[in-house]
Amino acid sequence: MAEFSIIDRYFKTAASAQVDLGIGDDSAIVSPPVGQQLVICTDTLIAGRHFPLSTSAHAIGWKSVAVNLSDLAAMGATPHSILLALSLPQVDEVWLQDFSQGLFDCCAPYNVHLIGGDTTQSPHLTISVTALGWIPTGQGITRSGAQVGDYVVVSGQVGDAAFALQHLGHPLQQRLDYPSPRCELGQSLRGLASSMIDVSDGLAQDLGHILKASHVGATLWLDQLPIDPALQVLPHAKQWQYALAGGDDYELCFTISKDNYQRLCQLNPVTPFTIIGCIQADLSLKFEYQGEPQFLQLSGYQHFA
Ligand code: ADP
Ligand code: MG
């Protein structure tokens, strides 16, 4: 099956009023809504590196979109569309059918359109997605606004995906294969959160990016970490390793003043969230368990490390 038949059969979608020109020309054309800025990001998944080789094609399709929508969510943006650069070792039509279904299944709830891409042959399965979204001008939530006295808050649960990676077949594998981008929560944090990041490389490392960019430190309360009951039976050191240094959570970690936290609670977002610590002037990241300092050896995921 040739490149153009693959695009036509698996990726070409019906025209949409939200896209001026979609798949089929040299570039796509979209009109940003008046008063909004374009927010754009890209993320690549490589077979065996970013997902186990046993991962289903449907989950790979889903995850390749979800990790990008998570980056848009972390800015407070409303997702609009994606581009897909796909490098395939061979044309496997059953795989392509399941992959494209997973991709569109992740797009659908957020009304995200596939507007273009590139299809190539390569020895390694590699999927690069670029995502576009909008934010009212000036309202993007960056990593650099955390203030002393803010709460540190995280959505959902942390550590599930890292645990699942070591226990393939466990029910938590759903959290590894099908991360939920927290788009709705991200958007409700506009004007409320002082800084935000999505947790992809481990909570401690990703929170560290906020602390560095904001020139502040934090204390995390280990007894407050939202950890799945399946992990709570493990020794503390193991739980904290998964929750703080495990990758692939795709939860949002944000800082917020106490007043704005009350406003957030009144908005009653669907996604649960938990206060896990507070921002302080001392530049370090500290840990406490039941009020006692804890000294942890942790590391998040880094390429080329
Ligand atoms: P060009 O050679 O001008 O770069 P291509 O032949 O690569 O164009 O692509 C033709 C059209 O199909 C373009 O609109 C492109 O965005 C789209 N396209 C190619 N591959 C994909 C893909 N994997 N998913 C979605 N759209 C794709
Ligand atoms: Mg061209």
CSV table of C-alpha atoms and ligand atoms in Angstrom, one decimal:
chain,number,residue,atom,x,y,z
A,1,MET,CA,0.0,0.0,0.0
A,2,ALA,CA,1.5,3.4,-1.0
A,3,GLU,CA,1.9,6.5,1.1
A,4,PHE,CA,-1.1,8.3,-0.4
A,5,SER,CA,-3.5,5.4,0.0
A,6,ILE,CA,-2.4,5.1,3.6
A,7,ILE,CA,-3.2,8.8,4.2
A,8,ASP,CA,-6.6,8.6,2.4
A,9,ARG,CA,-7.7,5.4,4.1
A,10,TYR,CA,-6.6,5.9,7.7
A,11,PHE,CA,-6.0,9.6,8.3
A,12,LYS,CA,-8.1,11.7,6.0
A,13,THR,CA,-11.1,13.1,7.8
A,14,ALA,CA,-14.3,14.9,6.8
A,15,ALA,CA,-14.2,18.7,6.4
A,16,SER,CA,-14.9,20.7,9.6
A,17,ALA,CA,-16.0,24.2,10.0
A,18,GLN,CA,-13.2,24.7,12.5
A,19,VAL,CA,-10.5,24.0,9.8
A,20,ASP,CA,-10.2,26.2,6.8
A,21,LEU,CA,-8.0,23.6,4.9
A,22,GLY,CA,-7.2,20.2,6.2
A,23,ILE,CA,-5.3,17.1,4.8
A,24,GLY,CA,-4.6,17.1,1.1
A,25,ASP,CA,-2.6,20.2,0.3
A,26,ASP,CA,0.9,21.3,1.0
A,27,SER,CA,-0.1,22.8,4.4
A,28,ALA,CA,-3.2,23.2,6.5
A,29,ILE,CA,-4.9,26.5,7.1
A,30,VAL,CA,-6.6,27.5,10.3
A,31,SER,CA,-7.9,30.8,11.5
A,32,PRO,CA,-7.1,31.6,15.2
A,33,PRO,CA,-10.1,33.0,17.1
A,34,VAL,CA,-10.0,36.8,17.6
A,35,GLY,CA,-8.2,37.7,20.8
A,36,GLN,CA,-6.5,34.4,21.2
A,37,GLN,CA,-2.9,33.3,20.9
A,38,LEU,CA,-1.7,30.1,19.2
A,39,VAL,CA,-0.2,27.6,21.7
A,40,ILE,CA,1.8,24.9,19.9
A,41,CYS,CA,3.9,21.9,21.1
A,42,THR,CA,5.3,18.6,19.8
A,43,ASP,CA,6.2,15.2,21.3
A,44,THR,CA,7.7,12.1,19.8
A,45,LEU,CA,7.0,8.5,20.8
A,46,ILE,CA,9.6,5.8,19.8
A,47,ALA,CA,8.7,2.1,20.1
A,48,GLY,CA,10.6,0.4,22.9
A,49,ARG,CA,11.6,3.8,24.4
A,50,HIS,CA,8.4,5.6,25.2
A,51,PHE,CA,6.1,2.5,25.3
A,52,PRO,CA,6.7,-1.2,25.6
A,53,LEU,CA,6.9,-3.1,22.3
A,54,SER,CA,3.9,-5.1,23.4
A,55,THR,CA,1.7,-1.9,23.5
A,56,SER,CA,-1.5,-2.2,21.4
A,57,ALA,CA,-1.6,-0.1,18.2
A,58,HIS,CA,-4.8,1.5,19.6
A,59,ALA,CA,-3.1,2.6,22.8
A,60,ILE,CA,-0.1,3.9,20.9
A,61,GLY,CA,-2.4,6.0,18.8
A,62,TRP,CA,-4.2,7.3,21.9
A,63,LYS,CA,-1.1,8.1,23.8
A,64,SER,CA,0.6,9.9,20.9
A,65,VAL,CA,-2.3,12.4,21.0
A,66,ALA,CA,-2.8,12.4,24.8
A,67,VAL,CA,0.8,13.4,25.7
A,68,ASN,CA,0.5,16.5,23.4
A,69,LEU,CA,-2.9,17.5,24.7
A,70,SER,CA,-1.4,17.2,28.2
A,71,ASP,CA,1.3,19.8,27.2
A,72,LEU,CA,-1.5,22.1,25.9
A,73,ALA,CA,-3.5,21.6,29.1
A,74,ALA,CA,-0.4,22.6,31.1
A,75,MET,CA,-0.6,26.0,29.6
A,76,GLY,CA,-4.3,26.3,30.2
A,77,ALA,CA,-4.9,26.1,26.4
A,78,THR,CA,-8.0,24.8,24.5
A,79,PRO,CA,-6.8,22.1,22.1
A,80,HIS,CA,-7.7,22.6,18.4
A,81,SER,CA,-5.8,20.3,16.1
A,82,ILE,CA,-2.9,18.0,15.6
A,83,LEU,CA,-0.4,17.1,12.9
A,84,LEU,CA,1.0,13.5,12.7
A,85,ALA,CA,4.5,12.6,11.5
A,86,LEU,CA,4.5,8.8,11.3
A,87,SER,CA,7.5,6.6,10.5
A,88,LEU,CA,6.6,3.0,9.9
A,89,PRO,CA,8.9,0.0,9.4
A,90,GLN,CA,6.3,-1.6,7.2
A,91,VAL,CA,2.7,-1.2,6.2
A,92,ASP,CA,0.5,-3.4,8.4
A,93,GLU,CA,-3.1,-2.5,7.7
A,94,VAL,CA,-4.5,-4.1,10.8
A,95,TRP,CA,-2.0,-2.1,12.9
A,96,LEU,CA,-2.8,1.1,11.0
A,97,GLN,CA,-6.5,0.7,11.5
A,98,ASP,CA,-6.2,0.2,15.2
A,99,PHE,CA,-3.6,3.0,15.5
A,100,SER,CA,-5.7,5.5,13.7
A,101,GLN,CA,-8.8,4.5,15.7
A,102,GLY,CA,-6.9,5.1,19.0
A,103,LEU,CA,-5.6,8.5,17.7
A,104,PHE,CA,-9.1,9.6,16.7
A,105,ASP,CA,-10.6,8.2,19.9
A,106,CYS,CA,-8.4,10.5,21.9
A,107,CYS,CA,-9.1,13.5,19.7
A,108,ALA,CA,-12.9,13.1,19.7
A,109,PRO,CA,-13.8,14.1,23.3
A,110,TYR,CA,-11.8,17.3,22.9
A,111,ASN,CA,-13.1,18.1,19.3
A,112,VAL,CA,-9.5,18.0,18.1
A,113,HIS,CA,-8.9,17.7,14.3
A,114,LEU,CA,-6.1,15.9,12.5
A,115,ILE,CA,-5.1,18.6,9.9
A,116,GLY,CA,-1.9,17.2,8.3
A,117,GLY,CA,1.2,15.2,8.8
A,118,ASP,CA,3.9,13.2,7.1
A,119,THR,CA,4.2,9.5,6.3
A,120,THR,CA,7.6,7.8,5.9
A,121,GLN,CA,9.3,4.5,6.0
A,122,SER,CA,12.0,3.9,8.6
A,123,PRO,CA,13.4,0.9,10.6
A,124,HIS,CA,11.9,2.2,13.8
A,125,LEU,CA,8.3,2.9,14.6
A,126,THR,CA,8.3,6.6,15.5
A,127,ILE,CA,5.3,8.8,16.0
A,128,SER,CA,5.6,12.6,16.3
A,129,VAL,CA,2.5,14.6,17.0
A,130,THR,CA,2.3,18.4,16.9
A,131,ALA,CA,-0.6,19.9,18.7
A,132,LEU,CA,-2.2,23.4,18.3
A,133,GLY,CA,-4.5,25.2,20.7
A,134,TRP,CA,-5.7,28.6,21.7
A,135,ILE,CA,-5.4,30.7,24.8
A,136,PRO,CA,-7.0,34.1,25.4
A,137,THR,CA,-4.1,36.6,24.8
A,138,GLY,CA,-1.8,36.9,27.9
A,139,GLN,CA,-3.5,34.1,29.9
A,140,GLY,CA,-1.1,31.3,29.2
A,141,ILE,CA,0.0,29.6,32.4
A,142,THR,CA,3.8,29.2,32.4
A,143,ARG,CA,6.3,27.5,34.8
A,144,SER,CA,7.6,30.8,36.2
A,145,GLY,CA,4.9,32.3,38.3
A,146,ALA,CA,5.0,30.3,41.6
A,147,GLN,CA,4.8,32.6,44.7
A,148,VAL,CA,6.0,32.0,48.2
A,149,GLY,CA,3.0,30.8,50.2
A,150,ASP,CA,1.2,29.2,47.2
A,151,TYR,CA,-0.1,25.6,47.6
A,152,VAL,CA,1.5,22.9,45.3
A,153,VAL,CA,-1.4,20.9,43.8
A,154,VAL,CA,-1.4,17.8,41.6
A,155,SER,CA,-4.4,16.3,39.7
A,156,GLY,CA,-5.4,12.7,39.7
A,157,GLN,CA,-2.9,10.1,41.0
A,158,VAL,CA,0.8,9.9,40.6
A,159,GLY,CA,3.0,6.8,40.2
A,160,ASP,CA,0.3,4.6,38.5
A,161,ALA,CA,2.0,4.4,35.1
A,162,ALA,CA,5.5,3.7,36.5
A,163,PHE,CA,4.1,0.9,38.6
A,164,ALA,CA,2.2,-0.5,35.7
A,165,LEU,CA,5.4,-0.5,33.5
A,166,GLN,CA,6.9,-2.9,36.0
A,167,HIS,CA,3.7,-4.9,36.4
A,168,LEU,CA,2.4,-5.3,32.9
A,169,GLY,CA,-1.1,-6.9,32.9
A,170,HIS,CA,-2.0,-5.1,36.2
A,171,PRO,CA,-5.3,-3.1,36.0
A,172,LEU,CA,-3.2,0.1,36.3
A,173,GLN,CA,-1.8,-0.6,32.8
A,174,GLN,CA,-4.8,1.3,31.6
A,175,ARG,CA,-3.2,4.4,33.2
A,176,LEU,CA,0.1,3.7,31.4
A,177,ASP,CA,-1.5,3.0,28.0
A,178,TYR,CA,-4.4,5.5,28.1
A,179,PRO,CA,-3.3,8.7,29.9
A,180,SER,CA,-6.1,11.2,30.3
A,181,PRO,CA,-5.0,14.7,29.2
A,182,ARG,CA,-6.4,17.1,31.9
A,183,CYS,CA,-7.6,19.7,29.3
A,184,GLU,CA,-10.7,20.8,31.3
A,185,LEU,CA,-8.8,21.3,34.5
A,186,GLY,CA,-6.0,23.2,32.7
A,187,GLN,CA,-8.5,25.6,31.2
A,188,SER,CA,-10.3,26.2,34.5
A,189,LEU,CA,-7.0,27.2,36.0
A,190,ARG,CA,-6.7,30.3,33.8
A,191,GLY,CA,-6.4,33.3,36.0
A,192,LEU,CA,-6.1,31.1,39.1
A,193,ALA,CA,-2.9,29.0,38.9
A,194,SER,CA,0.4,31.0,39.3
A,195,SER,CA,2.4,28.3,37.5
A,196,MET,CA,1.8,24.9,35.9
A,197,ILE,CA,3.5,21.9,34.3
A,198,ASP,CA,2.3,18.5,33.2
A,199,VAL,CA,4.0,15.6,35.0
A,200,SER,CA,5.6,13.4,32.3
A,201,ASP,CA,9.1,12.7,33.8
A,202,GLY,CA,8.3,12.3,37.5
A,203,LEU,CA,6.6,14.7,39.9
A,204,ALA,CA,9.8,15.8,41.8
A,205,GLN,CA,11.7,16.5,38.6
A,206,ASP,CA,8.8,18.3,36.9
A,207,LEU,CA,8.0,20.4,40.0
A,208,GLY,CA,11.7,21.1,40.0
A,209,HIS,CA,11.3,22.9,36.7
A,210,ILE,CA,8.6,25.2,38.2
A,211,LEU,CA,10.8,25.9,41.2
A,212,LYS,CA,13.8,26.8,39.0
A,213,ALA,CA,11.8,28.9,36.6
A,214,SER,CA,10.0,30.7,39.5
A,215,HIS,CA,13.2,31.1,41.7
A,216,VAL,CA,11.5,29.5,44.7
A,217,GLY,CA,11.6,26.2,46.7
A,218,ALA,CA,8.9,23.9,48.1
A,219,THR,CA,8.1,21.4,50.8
A,220,LEU,CA,6.1,18.3,49.7
A,221,TRP,CA,4.0,16.5,52.3
A,222,LEU,CA,4.5,12.8,51.4
A,223,ASP,CA,1.5,11.7,53.4
A,224,GLN,CA,-0.7,13.8,51.1
A,225,LEU,CA,0.5,12.3,47.8
A,226,PRO,CA,-2.5,10.8,45.8
A,227,ILE,CA,-1.3,7.2,45.5
A,228,ASP,CA,-3.4,4.3,44.2
A,229,PRO,CA,-4.4,1.7,46.8
A,230,ALA,CA,-2.5,-0.9,44.8
A,231,LEU,CA,0.7,1.0,45.6
A,232,GLN,CA,-0.2,1.9,49.2
A,233,VAL,CA,0.7,-1.6,50.3
A,234,LEU,CA,4.3,-1.2,49.3
A,235,PRO,CA,7.1,0.1,51.6
A,236,HIS,CA,7.1,3.9,51.7
A,237,ALA,CA,10.4,4.3,49.9
A,238,LYS,CA,9.0,2.3,46.9
A,239,GLN,CA,5.7,4.2,46.9
A,240,TRP,CA,7.5,7.5,46.9
A,241,GLN,CA,9.9,6.4,44.2
A,242,TYR,CA,6.9,5.6,41.9
A,243,ALA,CA,4.9,8.7,42.9
A,244,LEU,CA,7.8,11.2,42.8
A,245,ALA,CA,10.2,9.8,40.2
A,246,GLY,CA,8.0,7.6,38.0
A,247,GLY,CA,7.3,8.9,34.5
A,248,ASP,CA,4.2,9.0,32.3
A,249,ASP,CA,1.6,10.3,34.8
A,250,TYR,CA,0.4,13.1,32.5
A,251,GLU,CA,-1.2,14.8,35.5
A,252,LEU,CA,-1.1,18.6,36.0
A,253,CYS,CA,1.1,20.0,38.8
A,254,PHE,CA,0.3,23.6,39.6
A,255,THR,CA,0.8,26.3,42.2
A,256,ILE,CA,-2.0,28.5,43.4
A,257,SER,CA,-2.7,31.0,46.1
A,258,LYS,CA,-5.0,30.0,49.0
A,259,ASP,CA,-7.7,32.5,47.8
A,260,ASN,CA,-7.6,31.2,44.3
A,261,TYR,CA,-7.7,27.6,45.6
A,262,GLN,CA,-11.1,28.4,47.1
A,263,ARG,CA,-12.2,29.8,43.8
A,264,LEU,CA,-11.0,26.6,42.0
A,265,CYS,CA,-13.0,24.4,44.4
A,266,GLN,CA,-16.1,26.5,43.7
A,267,LEU,CA,-15.7,25.7,40.0
A,268,ASN,CA,-15.9,22.1,40.9
A,269,PRO,CA,-13.8,20.6,38.1
A,270,VAL,CA,-14.5,17.0,37.1
A,271,THR,CA,-10.8,16.0,37.6
A,272,PRO,CA,-9.9,15.5,41.2
A,273,PHE,CA,-6.9,17.4,42.6
A,274,THR,CA,-4.9,17.3,45.9
A,275,ILE,CA,-2.8,19.8,47.8
A,276,ILE,CA,0.6,18.1,48.3
A,277,GLY,CA,2.8,20.9,49.6
A,278,CYS,CA,3.6,24.6,49.6
A,279,ILE,CA,6.0,27.0,48.0
A,280,GLN,CA,8.7,28.6,50.1
A,281,ALA,CA,11.6,31.1,49.6
A,282,ASP,CA,14.4,28.6,50.4
A,283,LEU,CA,15.4,27.4,47.0
A,284,SER,CA,15.4,23.6,47.8
A,285,LEU,CA,12.8,20.9,47.3
A,286,LYS,CA,12.2,19.3,50.7
A,287,PHE,CA,10.0,16.4,51.8
A,288,GLU,CA,8.1,15.8,55.0
A,289,TYR,CA,6.2,12.8,56.3
A,290,GLN,CA,3.8,13.5,59.1
A,291,GLY,CA,5.6,16.7,59.9
A,292,GLU,CA,9.1,15.1,60.0
A,293,PRO,CA,11.8,15.8,57.4
A,294,GLN,CA,12.6,13.0,55.0
A,295,PHE,CA,15.7,12.7,52.9
A,296,LEU,CA,15.0,10.9,49.6
A,297,GLN,CA,17.2,9.8,46.8
A,298,LEU,CA,15.2,10.3,43.6
A,299,SER,CA,15.7,10.8,39.9
A,300,GLY,CA,13.3,11.4,37.1
A,301,TYR,CA,13.6,10.2,33.5
A,302,GLN,CA,16.2,12.0,31.3
A,303,HIS,CA,17.3,11.2,27.8
A,304,PHE,CA,21.1,11.3,27.3
A,305,ALA,CA,21.6,11.0,31.0
B,1,ADP,P1,4.2,17.2,0.8
B,1,ADP,O1,4.9,16.2,0.0
B,1,ADP,O2,3.7,18.4,0.1
B,1,ADP,O3,4.8,17.5,2.1
B,1,ADP,P2,2.6,14.9,1.5
B,1,ADP,O4,2.5,14.2,0.2
B,1,ADP,O5,3.6,14.5,2.5
B,1,ADP,O6,2.8,16.4,1.2
B,1,ADP,O7,1.2,14.9,2.3
B,1,ADP,C1,0.0,15.1,1.5
B,1,ADP,C2,-1.1,15.5,2.5
B,1,ADP,O8,-1.3,14.5,3.4
B,1,ADP,C3,-0.7,16.8,3.3
B,1,ADP,O9,-1.8,17.5,3.5
B,1,ADP,C4,-0.2,16.2,4.6
B,1,ADP,O10,-0.3,17.1,5.6
B,1,ADP,C5,-1.1,15.0,4.7
B,1,ADP,N1,-0.5,13.9,5.5
B,1,ADP,C6,0.6,13.1,5.2
B,1,ADP,N2,0.9,12.1,6.1
B,1,ADP,C7,-0.1,12.3,7.0
B,1,ADP,C8,-0.4,11.6,8.2
B,1,ADP,N3,0.3,10.6,8.7
B,1,ADP,N4,-1.5,12.0,8.9
B,1,ADP,C9,-2.2,13.1,8.5
B,1,ADP,N5,-2.0,13.8,7.4
B,1,ADP,C10,-0.9,13.4,6.7
B,2,MG,MG,4.3,19.9,-0.9
